[in-house]
Short mmCIF file of C-alpha atoms in Angstrom, two decimals:
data_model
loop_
_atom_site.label_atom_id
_atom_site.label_comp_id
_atom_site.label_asym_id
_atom_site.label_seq_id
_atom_site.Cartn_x
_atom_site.Cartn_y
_atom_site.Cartn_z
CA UNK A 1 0.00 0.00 0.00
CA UNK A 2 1.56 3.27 -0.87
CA UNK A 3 1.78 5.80 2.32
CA UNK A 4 -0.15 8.47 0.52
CA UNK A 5 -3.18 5.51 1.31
CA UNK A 6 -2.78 5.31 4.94
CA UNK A 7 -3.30 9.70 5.64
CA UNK A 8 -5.88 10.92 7.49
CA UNK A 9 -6.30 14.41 6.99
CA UNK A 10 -8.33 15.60 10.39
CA UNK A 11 -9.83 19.22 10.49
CA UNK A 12 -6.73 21.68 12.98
CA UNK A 13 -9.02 23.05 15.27
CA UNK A 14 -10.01 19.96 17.35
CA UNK A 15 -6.47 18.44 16.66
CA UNK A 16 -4.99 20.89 18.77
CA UNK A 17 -7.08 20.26 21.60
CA UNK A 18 -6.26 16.26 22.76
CA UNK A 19 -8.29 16.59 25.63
CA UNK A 20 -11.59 16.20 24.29
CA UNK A 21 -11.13 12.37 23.98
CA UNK A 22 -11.46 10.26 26.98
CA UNK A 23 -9.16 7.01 26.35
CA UNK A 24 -11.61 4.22 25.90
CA UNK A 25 -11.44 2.38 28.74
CA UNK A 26 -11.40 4.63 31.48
CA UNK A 27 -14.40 5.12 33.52
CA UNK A 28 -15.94 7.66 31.36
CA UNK A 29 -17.99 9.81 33.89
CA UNK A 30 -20.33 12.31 32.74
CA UNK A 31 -19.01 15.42 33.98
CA UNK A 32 -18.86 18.65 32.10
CA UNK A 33 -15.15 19.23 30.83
CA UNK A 34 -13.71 22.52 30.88
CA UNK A 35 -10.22 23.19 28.98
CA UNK A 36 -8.20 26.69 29.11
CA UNK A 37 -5.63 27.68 27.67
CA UNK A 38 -4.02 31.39 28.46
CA UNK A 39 -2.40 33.76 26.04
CA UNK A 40 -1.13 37.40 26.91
CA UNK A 41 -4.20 38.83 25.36
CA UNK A 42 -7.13 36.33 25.71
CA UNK A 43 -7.92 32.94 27.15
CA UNK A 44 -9.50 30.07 24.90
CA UNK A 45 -11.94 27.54 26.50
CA UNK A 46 -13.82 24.73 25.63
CA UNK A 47 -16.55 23.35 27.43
CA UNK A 48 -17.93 20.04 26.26
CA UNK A 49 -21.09 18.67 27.59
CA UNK A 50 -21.62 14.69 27.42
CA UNK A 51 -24.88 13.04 25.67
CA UNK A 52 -26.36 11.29 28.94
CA UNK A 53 -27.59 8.08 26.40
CA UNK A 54 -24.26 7.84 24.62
CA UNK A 55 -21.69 9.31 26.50
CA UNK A 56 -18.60 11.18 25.86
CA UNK A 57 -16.54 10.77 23.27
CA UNK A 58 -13.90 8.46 23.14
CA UNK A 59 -10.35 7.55 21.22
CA UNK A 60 -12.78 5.43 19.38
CA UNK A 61 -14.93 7.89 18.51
CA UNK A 62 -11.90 9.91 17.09
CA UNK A 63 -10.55 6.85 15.04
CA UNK A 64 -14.12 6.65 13.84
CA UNK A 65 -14.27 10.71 12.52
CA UNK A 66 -11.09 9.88 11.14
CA UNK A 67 -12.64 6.97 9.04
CA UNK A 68 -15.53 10.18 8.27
CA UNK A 69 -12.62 12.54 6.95
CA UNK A 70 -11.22 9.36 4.49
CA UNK A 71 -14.18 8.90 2.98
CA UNK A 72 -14.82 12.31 2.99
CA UNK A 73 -11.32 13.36 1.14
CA UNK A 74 -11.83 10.59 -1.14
CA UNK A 75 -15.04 11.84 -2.41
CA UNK A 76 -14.10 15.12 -2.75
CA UNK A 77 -15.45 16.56 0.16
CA UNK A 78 -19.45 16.73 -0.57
CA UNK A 79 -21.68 18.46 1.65
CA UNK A 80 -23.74 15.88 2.04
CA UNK A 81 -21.45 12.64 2.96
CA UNK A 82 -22.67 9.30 2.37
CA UNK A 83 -21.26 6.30 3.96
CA UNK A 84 -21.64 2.83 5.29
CA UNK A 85 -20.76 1.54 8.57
CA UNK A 86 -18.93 -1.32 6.70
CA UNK A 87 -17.07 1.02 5.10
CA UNK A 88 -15.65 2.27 8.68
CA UNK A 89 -15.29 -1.07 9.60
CA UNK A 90 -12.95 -1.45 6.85
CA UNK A 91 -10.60 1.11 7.19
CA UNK A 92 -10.43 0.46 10.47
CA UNK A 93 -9.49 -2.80 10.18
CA UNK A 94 -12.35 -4.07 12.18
CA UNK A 95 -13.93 -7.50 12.13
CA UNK A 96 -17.54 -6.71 10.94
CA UNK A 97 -20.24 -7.96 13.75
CA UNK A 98 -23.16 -7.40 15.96
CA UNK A 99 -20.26 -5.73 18.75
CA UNK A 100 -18.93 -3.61 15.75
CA UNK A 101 -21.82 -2.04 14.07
CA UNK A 102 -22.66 -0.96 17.89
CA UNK A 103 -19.45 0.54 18.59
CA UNK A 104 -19.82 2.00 14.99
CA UNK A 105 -22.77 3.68 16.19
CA UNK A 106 -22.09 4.28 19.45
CA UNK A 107 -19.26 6.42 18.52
CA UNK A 108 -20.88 8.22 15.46
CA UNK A 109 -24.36 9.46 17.94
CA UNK A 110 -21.33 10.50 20.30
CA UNK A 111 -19.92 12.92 17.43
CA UNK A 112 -23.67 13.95 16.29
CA UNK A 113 -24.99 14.67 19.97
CA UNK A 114 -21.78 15.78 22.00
CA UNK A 115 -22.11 19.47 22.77
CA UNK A 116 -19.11 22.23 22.69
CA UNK A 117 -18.97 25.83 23.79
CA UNK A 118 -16.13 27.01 21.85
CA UNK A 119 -14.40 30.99 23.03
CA UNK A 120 -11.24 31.71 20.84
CA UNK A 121 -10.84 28.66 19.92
CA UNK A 122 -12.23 28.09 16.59
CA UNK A 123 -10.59 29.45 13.45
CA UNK A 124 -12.07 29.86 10.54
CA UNK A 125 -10.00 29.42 7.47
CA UNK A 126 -12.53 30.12 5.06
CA UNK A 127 -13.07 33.87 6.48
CA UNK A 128 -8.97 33.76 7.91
CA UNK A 129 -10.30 34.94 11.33
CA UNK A 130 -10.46 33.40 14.71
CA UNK A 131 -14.23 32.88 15.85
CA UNK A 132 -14.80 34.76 19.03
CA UNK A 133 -17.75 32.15 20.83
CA UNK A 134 -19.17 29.49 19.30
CA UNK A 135 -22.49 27.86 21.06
CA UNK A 136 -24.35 24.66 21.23
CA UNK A 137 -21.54 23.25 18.39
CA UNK A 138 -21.31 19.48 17.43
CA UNK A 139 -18.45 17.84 15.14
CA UNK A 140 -21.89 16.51 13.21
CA UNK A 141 -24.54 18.74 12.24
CA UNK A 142 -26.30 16.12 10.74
CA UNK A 143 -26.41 12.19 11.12
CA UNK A 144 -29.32 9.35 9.22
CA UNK A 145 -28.47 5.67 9.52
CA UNK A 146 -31.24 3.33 7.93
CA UNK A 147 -31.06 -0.34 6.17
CA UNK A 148 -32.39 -1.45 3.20
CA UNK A 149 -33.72 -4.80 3.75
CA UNK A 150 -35.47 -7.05 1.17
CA UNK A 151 -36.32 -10.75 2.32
CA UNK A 152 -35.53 -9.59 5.35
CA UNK A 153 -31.66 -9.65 5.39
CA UNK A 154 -30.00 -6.15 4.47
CA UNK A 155 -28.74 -5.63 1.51
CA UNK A 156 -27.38 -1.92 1.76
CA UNK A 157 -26.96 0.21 4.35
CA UNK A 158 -27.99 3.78 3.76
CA UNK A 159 -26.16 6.49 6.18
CA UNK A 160 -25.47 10.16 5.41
CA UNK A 161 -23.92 12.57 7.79
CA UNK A 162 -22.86 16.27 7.32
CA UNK A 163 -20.02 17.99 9.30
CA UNK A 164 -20.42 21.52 11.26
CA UNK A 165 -20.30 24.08 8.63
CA UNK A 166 -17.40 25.45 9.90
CA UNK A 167 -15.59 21.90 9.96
CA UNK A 168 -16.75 21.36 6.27
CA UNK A 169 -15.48 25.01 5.07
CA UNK A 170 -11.76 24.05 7.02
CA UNK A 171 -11.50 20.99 5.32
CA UNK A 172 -12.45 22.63 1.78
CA UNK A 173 -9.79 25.34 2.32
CA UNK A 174 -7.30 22.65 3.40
CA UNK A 175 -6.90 23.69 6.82
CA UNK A 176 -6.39 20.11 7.94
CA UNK A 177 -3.45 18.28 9.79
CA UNK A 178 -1.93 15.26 8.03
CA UNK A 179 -2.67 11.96 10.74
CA UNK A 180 -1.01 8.74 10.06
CA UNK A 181 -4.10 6.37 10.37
CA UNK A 182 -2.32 3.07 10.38
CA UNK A 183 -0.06 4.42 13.19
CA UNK A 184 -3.14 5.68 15.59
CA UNK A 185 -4.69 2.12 15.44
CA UNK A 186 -1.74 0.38 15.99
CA UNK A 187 -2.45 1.09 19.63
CA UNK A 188 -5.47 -0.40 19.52
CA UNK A 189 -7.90 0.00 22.67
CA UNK A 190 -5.12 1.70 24.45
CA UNK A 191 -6.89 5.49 24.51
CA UNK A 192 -3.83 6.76 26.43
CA UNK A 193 -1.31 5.95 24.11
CA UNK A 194 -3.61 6.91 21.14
CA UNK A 195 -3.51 10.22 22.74
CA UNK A 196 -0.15 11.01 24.15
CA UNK A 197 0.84 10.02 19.76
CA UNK A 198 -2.16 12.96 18.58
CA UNK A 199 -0.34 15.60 20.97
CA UNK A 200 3.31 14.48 20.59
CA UNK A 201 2.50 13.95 16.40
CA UNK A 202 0.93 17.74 16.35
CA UNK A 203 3.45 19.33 18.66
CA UNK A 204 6.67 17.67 16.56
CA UNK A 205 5.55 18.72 13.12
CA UNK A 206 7.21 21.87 13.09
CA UNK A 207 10.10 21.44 15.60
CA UNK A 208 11.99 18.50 16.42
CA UNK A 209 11.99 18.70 20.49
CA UNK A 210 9.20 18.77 23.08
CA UNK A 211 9.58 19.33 26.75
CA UNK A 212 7.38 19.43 29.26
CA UNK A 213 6.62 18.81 33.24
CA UNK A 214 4.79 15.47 33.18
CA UNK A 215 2.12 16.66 35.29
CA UNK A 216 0.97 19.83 32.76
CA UNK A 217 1.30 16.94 29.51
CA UNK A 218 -1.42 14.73 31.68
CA UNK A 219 -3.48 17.97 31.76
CA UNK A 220 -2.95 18.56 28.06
CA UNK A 221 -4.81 15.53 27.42
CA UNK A 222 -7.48 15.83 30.30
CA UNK A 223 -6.01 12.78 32.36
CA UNK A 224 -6.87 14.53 35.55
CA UNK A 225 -8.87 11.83 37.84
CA UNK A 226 -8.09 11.30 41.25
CA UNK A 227 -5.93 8.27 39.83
CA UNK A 228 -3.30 10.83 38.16
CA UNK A 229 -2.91 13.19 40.83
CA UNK A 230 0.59 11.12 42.23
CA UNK A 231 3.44 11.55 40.46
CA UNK A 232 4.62 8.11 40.94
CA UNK A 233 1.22 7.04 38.75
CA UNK A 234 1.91 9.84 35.78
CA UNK A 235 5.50 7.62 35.99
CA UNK A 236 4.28 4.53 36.12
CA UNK A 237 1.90 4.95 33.13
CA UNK A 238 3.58 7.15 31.04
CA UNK A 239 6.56 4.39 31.17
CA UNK A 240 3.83 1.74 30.49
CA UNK A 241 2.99 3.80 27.10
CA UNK A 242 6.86 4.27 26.51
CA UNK A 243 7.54 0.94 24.25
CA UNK A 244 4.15 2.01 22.63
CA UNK A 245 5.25 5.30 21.10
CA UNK A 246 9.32 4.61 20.53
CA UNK A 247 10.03 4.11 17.08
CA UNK A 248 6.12 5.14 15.60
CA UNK A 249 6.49 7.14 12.15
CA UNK A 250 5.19 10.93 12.30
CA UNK A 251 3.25 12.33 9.97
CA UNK A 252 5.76 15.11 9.19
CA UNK A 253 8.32 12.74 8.88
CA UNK A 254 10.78 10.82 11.09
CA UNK A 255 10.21 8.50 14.05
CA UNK A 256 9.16 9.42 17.19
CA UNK A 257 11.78 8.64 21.02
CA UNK A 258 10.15 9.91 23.95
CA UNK A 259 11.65 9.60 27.67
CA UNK A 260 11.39 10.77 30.90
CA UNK A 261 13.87 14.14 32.04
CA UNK A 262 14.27 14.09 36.46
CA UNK A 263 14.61 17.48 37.39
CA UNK A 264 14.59 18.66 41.23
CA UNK A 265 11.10 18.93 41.20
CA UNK A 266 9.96 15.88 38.98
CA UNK A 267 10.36 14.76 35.62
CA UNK A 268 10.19 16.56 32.58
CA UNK A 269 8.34 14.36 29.44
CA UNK A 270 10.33 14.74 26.48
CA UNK A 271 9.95 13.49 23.17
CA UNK A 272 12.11 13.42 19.70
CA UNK A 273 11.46 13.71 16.40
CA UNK A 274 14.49 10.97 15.04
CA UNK A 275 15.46 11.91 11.39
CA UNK A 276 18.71 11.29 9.45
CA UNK A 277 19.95 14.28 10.67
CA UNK A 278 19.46 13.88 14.29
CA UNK A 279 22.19 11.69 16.73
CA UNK A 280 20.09 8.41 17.62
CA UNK A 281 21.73 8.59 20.53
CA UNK A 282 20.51 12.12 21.70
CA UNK A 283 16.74 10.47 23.18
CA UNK A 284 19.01 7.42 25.00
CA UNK A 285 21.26 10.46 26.63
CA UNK A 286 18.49 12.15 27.74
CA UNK A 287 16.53 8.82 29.26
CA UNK A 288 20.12 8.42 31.14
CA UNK A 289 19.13 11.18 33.08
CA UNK A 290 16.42 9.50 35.16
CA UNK A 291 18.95 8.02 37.34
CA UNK A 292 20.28 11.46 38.26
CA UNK A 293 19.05 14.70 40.11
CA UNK A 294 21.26 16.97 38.68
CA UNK A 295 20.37 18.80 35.16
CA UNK A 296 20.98 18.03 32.27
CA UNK A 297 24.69 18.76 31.49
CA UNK A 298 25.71 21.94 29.49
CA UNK A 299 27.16 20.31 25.74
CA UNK A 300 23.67 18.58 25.81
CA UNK A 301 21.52 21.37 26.88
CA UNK A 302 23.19 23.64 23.46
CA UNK A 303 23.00 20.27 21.38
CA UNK A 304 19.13 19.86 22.16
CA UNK A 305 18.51 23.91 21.67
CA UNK A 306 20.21 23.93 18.03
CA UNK A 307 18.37 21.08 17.40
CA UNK A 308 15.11 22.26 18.18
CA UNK A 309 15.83 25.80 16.38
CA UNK A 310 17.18 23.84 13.24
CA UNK A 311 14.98 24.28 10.08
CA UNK A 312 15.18 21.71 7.47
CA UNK A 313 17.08 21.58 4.25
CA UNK A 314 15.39 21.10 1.13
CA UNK A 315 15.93 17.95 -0.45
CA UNK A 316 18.75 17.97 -3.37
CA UNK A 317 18.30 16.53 -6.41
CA UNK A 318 21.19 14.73 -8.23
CA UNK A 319 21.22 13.19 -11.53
CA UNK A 320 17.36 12.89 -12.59
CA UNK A 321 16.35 11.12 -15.57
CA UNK A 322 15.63 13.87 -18.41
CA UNK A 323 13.15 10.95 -19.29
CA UNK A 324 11.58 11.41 -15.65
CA UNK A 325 11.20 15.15 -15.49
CA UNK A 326 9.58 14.94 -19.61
CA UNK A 327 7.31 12.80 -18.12
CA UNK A 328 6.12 14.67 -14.93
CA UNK A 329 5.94 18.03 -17.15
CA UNK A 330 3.46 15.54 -19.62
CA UNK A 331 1.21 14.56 -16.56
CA UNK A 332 1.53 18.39 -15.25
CA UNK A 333 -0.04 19.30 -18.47
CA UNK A 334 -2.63 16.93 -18.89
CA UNK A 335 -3.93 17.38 -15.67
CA UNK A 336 -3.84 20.90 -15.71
CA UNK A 337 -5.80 20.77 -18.90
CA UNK A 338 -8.32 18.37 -17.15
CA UNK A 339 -8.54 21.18 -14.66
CA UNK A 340 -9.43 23.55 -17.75
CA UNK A 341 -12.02 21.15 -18.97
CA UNK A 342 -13.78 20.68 -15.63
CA UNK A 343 -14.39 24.51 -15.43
CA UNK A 344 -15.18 25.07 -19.33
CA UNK A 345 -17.96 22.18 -18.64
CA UNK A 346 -19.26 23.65 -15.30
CA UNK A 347 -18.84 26.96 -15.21
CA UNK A 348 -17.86 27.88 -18.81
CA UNK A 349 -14.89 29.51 -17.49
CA UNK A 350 -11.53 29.70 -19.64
CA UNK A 351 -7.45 29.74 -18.60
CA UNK A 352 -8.21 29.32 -14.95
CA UNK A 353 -5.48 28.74 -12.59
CA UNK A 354 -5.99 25.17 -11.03
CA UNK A 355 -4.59 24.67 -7.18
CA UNK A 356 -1.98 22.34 -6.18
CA UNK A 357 -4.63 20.18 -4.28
CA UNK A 358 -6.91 20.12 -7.74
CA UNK A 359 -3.78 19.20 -9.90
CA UNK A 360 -3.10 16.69 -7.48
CA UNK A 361 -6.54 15.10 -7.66
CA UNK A 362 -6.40 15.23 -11.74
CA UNK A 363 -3.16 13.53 -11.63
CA UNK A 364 -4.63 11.04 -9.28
CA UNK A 365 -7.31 10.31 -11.77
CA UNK A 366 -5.14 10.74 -14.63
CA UNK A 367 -3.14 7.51 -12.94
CA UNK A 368 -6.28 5.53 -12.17
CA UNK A 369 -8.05 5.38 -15.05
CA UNK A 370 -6.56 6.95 -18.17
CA UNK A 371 -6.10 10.61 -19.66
CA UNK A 372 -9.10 9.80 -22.50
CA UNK A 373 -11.14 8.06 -19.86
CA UNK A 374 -10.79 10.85 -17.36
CA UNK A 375 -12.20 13.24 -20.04
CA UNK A 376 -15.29 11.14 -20.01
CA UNK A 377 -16.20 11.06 -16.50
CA UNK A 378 -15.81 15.00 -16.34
CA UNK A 379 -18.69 14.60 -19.45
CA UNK A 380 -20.38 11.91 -17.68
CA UNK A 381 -20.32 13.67 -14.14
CA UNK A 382 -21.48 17.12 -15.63
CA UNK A 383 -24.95 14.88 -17.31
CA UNK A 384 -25.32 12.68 -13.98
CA UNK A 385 -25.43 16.32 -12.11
CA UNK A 386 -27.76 18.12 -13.90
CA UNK A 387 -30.62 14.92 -13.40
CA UNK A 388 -30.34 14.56 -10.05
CA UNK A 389 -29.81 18.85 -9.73
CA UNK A 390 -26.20 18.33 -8.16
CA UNK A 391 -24.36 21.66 -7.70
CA UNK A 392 -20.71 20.59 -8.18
CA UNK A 393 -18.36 23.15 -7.05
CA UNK A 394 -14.77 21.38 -6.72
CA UNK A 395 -13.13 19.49 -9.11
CA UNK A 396 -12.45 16.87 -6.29
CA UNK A 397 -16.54 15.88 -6.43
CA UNK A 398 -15.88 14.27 -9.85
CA UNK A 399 -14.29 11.76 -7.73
CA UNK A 400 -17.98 10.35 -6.83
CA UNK A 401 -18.52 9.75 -10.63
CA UNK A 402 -15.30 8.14 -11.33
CA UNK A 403 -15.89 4.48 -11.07
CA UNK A 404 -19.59 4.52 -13.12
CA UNK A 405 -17.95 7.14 -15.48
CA UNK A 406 -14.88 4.61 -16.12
CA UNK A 407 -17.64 1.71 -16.24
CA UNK A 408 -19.67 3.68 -19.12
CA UNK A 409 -17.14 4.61 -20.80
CA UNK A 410 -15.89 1.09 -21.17
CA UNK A 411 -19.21 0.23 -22.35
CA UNK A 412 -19.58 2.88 -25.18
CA UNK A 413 -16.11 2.41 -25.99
CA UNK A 414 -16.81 -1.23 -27.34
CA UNK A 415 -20.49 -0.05 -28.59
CA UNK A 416 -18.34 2.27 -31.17
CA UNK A 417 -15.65 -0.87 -31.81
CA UNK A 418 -19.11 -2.65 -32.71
CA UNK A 419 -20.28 0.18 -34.48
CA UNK A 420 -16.84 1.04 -36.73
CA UNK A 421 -16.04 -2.60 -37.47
CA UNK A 422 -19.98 -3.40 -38.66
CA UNK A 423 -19.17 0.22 -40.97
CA UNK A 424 -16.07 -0.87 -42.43
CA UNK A 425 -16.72 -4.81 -42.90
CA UNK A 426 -16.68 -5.72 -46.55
CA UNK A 427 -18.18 -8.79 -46.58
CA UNK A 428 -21.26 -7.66 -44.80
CA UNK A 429 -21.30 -4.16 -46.16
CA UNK A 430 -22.54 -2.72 -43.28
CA UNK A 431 -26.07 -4.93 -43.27
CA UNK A 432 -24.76 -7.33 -40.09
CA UNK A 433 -25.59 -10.04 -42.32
CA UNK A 434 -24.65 -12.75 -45.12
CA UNK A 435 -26.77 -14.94 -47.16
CA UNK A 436 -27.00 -18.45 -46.63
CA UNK A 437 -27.37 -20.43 -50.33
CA UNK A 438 -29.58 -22.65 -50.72
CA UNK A 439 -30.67 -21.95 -54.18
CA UNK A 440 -27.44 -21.75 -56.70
CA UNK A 441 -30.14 -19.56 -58.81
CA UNK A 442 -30.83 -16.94 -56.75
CA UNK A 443 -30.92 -15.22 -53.46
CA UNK A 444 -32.95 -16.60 -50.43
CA UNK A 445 -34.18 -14.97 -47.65
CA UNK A 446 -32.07 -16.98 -45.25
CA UNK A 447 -29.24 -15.16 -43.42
CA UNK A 448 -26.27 -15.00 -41.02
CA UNK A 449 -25.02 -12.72 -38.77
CA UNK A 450 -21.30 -11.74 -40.06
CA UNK A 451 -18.56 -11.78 -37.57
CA UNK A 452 -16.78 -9.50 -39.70
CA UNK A 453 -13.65 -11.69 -39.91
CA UNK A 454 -13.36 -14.23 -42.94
CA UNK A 455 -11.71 -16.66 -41.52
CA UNK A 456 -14.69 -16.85 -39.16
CA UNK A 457 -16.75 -16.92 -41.87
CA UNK A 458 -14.98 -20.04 -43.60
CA UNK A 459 -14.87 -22.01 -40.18
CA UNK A 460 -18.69 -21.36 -39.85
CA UNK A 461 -19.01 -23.01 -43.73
CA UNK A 462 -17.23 -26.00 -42.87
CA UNK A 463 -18.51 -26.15 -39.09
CA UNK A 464 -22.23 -25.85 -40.58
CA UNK A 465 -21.24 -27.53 -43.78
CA UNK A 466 -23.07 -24.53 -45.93
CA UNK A 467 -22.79 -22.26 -48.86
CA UNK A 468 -22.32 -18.52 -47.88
CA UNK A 469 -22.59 -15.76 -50.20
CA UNK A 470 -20.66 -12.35 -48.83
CA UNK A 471 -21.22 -8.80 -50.55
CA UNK A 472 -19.11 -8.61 -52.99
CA UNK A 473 -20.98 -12.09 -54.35
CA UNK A 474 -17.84 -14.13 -53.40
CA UNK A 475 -18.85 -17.44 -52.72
CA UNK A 476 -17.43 -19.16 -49.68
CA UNK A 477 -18.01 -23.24 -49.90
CA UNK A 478 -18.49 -25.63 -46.79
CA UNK A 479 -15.46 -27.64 -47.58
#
């Protein structure tokens, strides 16, 4: 499976705040949770009130709005998204059952009925502005799940949900955080770990170094029950989690070390982002420390500062195939003029100026099914949207009408193969048929569909042991 396959790409906002998942298995009480978080000119909060039916939401609920944004991003990012819960199952890697579907469900009534009192929190990349107080807000503004059954056994299931406006209008202006899925459900029911990855994978995408006392990195991710107050229990289950997180790929590349700093008054929680670049020993030098009360020593302390203040090189390119870069330049171009098409079609619009995330879908498409056949399904998706009165307003919501468009155009594809070789045969002459002689003396009304290949025709003499007349009165005999 290629990596591109196994990214999430979760809406920022609620990325940034951890908190708002409870790890699975903890006791899940339905208490109103308030998060803060204090700048020098504001404070942002979050209150998030629990559904008393369903509870609050969970690490599964977040793998399951991850398996939402997929599906989502793969269809182009309609307004209204259809899905199944198989579907979920699936790329979550989930047995389907009875226990499934539930959790399924569970998790997706969680996301529809969970309420959040957002103050400058939210931002809003569609308007590029911070939203100063959002009420009564849900991650779903709008959740069906029915069955079709016939016989009684379903045969389809038939769900639709639609994201918070403001969700939707982030994720169609990109404002979205690349996730690893594979990686989050590697750690399977263990919430704690799932979340201590989110924060550590958000926090190391644009450094290389995090450090923090343990007890404010519990707080970060609202582990703050009476069983987390000790220090010696932040320990003993962050070190539990420790095996769990060494060595798991970011999402911003590298692997991620984490370990645990003693300073005078505790321990500091540090994690790593390991690249080329980076010492591999730097995360075992620092885990050294636990054994000591003293601080870290001086050459590591300027070795760990340069290293978080160090930017990236870009990547240089040596010796690339003239062959490779004619090629890119040939897909660049096609895809930019599938781009041109899409908009001449829709909006009769000429020379636009296509966006990296629109070229990238047209090359994707390009890839799958064919330059000529991706032509088509722009054709075939523009007629399919004006029956059912489908405004399409992104190039990416062709991706819907891919797979029938590809599927059709197979179909007329071989109807005009039928068509030109019936045109040009010459021993039918474009009738479909040949006479069958029965009568040396003239023509009877008995015929035969030409296969429009004479060696055909001559096995079906001597198969049928008859006389066949073509159009251009040649004869063919049965033996």
């Amino acid at each position: 499976m290629k990596e591109d396959a196994l990214l999430v790409r979760p809406e920022l906002n609620f990325e940034k705040w951890p908190g708002i998942w409870q790890p699975t298995k903890s006791n899940n009480k339905l208490y109103e949770i308030v998060l803060e978080r204090k700048t020098t000119d504001s404070i942002s909060k979050v209150e998030i009130t629990a559904n008393s039916k369903y509870g609050p939401l969970t690490t599964e609920a977040q793998k399951i709005l991850y398996a939402l944004y997929k599906i989502s991003e793969e269809r182009g990012h309609p307004r209204r998204l259809l899905f199944s819960r198989r579907k979920i199952a699936r790329i979550l890697k989930k047995i389907w059952c009875k226990k499934t579907r539930e959790i399924i469900e569970k998790a997706l009534y969680q996301l529809r009925s969970t309420l959040f009192v957002l103050k400058n929190v939210f931002y809003d990349a569609f308007n590029k502005k911070k939203v100063g107080f959002l009420k009564t807000f849900t991650i779903l503004s709008d959740l069906e799940m029915n069955d079709e059954e016939i016989n009684g056994h379903v045969s389809k299931e038939a769900c639709y949900c639609e994201f918070n406006e403001y969700i939707y209008n982030n994720l169609l202006n990109n404002y979205v955080k690349p996730t690893l899925l594979d990686v989050v459900l590697s750690f399977g029911e263990d919430g704690i770990a799932q979340s201590f990855y989110s924060h550590f994978d958000l926090l190391l995408a644009n450094t290389n170094i995090y450090k923090r006392p343990i007890e404010k990195s519990f707080q970060d991710i609202n582990l703050i029950g009476k069983e987390y107050q000790k220090l010696s229990i932040m320990k003993r289950t962050f070190e539990r989690i420790k095996p769990k997180l060494n060595g798991k790929r970011l999402s911003s590349g590298g692997t991620l070390e984490v370990g645990l700093e003693k300073t005078i008054t505790g321990y500091d929680l540090v994690g790593l982002k390991r690249t080329d670049g980076i010492d591999k020993n730097l995360a075992t030098n620092v885990s050294k420390t636990e054994s000591t009360v003293e601080e870290v020593s001086p050459s590591l302390k300027k070795r760990i500062e340069k290293l978080s203040k160090a930017i990236p090189e870009e990547p240089t390119v040596k010796n690339v195939n003239n062959d490779v870069l004619k090629t890119n330049n040939v897909r660049n171009e096609s895809a930019k003029e599938l781009i041109e098409l899409f908009a001449k079609r829709f909006f009769n619009l000429e020379k636009v100026r296509a966006t990296s995330k629109e070229l990238n879908q047209a090359k994707q498409l390009i890839k799958d099914f064919g330059f000529e056949t991706s032509k088509y399904i722009i054709g075939y998706a523009y007629n399919q949207a004006c029956l059912t009165n489908y405004k399409i307003g992104q190039f990416g919501a062709i991706v819907e009408y891919a797979g029938r468009g590809a599927a059709q155009y197979e179909k007329d594809t071989k109807i005009k193969e039928s068509q030109q070789k019936l045109a040009n045969c010459q021993f039918c002459n474009g009738s479909s048929y040949i006479d069958v002689i029965i009568n040396e003396t003239k023509r009877t009304n008995h015929k035969l569909k030409c296969p429009h290949n004479l060696e055909q025709i001559e096995t079906i003499s001597k198969e049928k042991q008859i006389k066949l007349r073509l159009a251009d009165g040649k004869i063919i005999e049965k033996s």
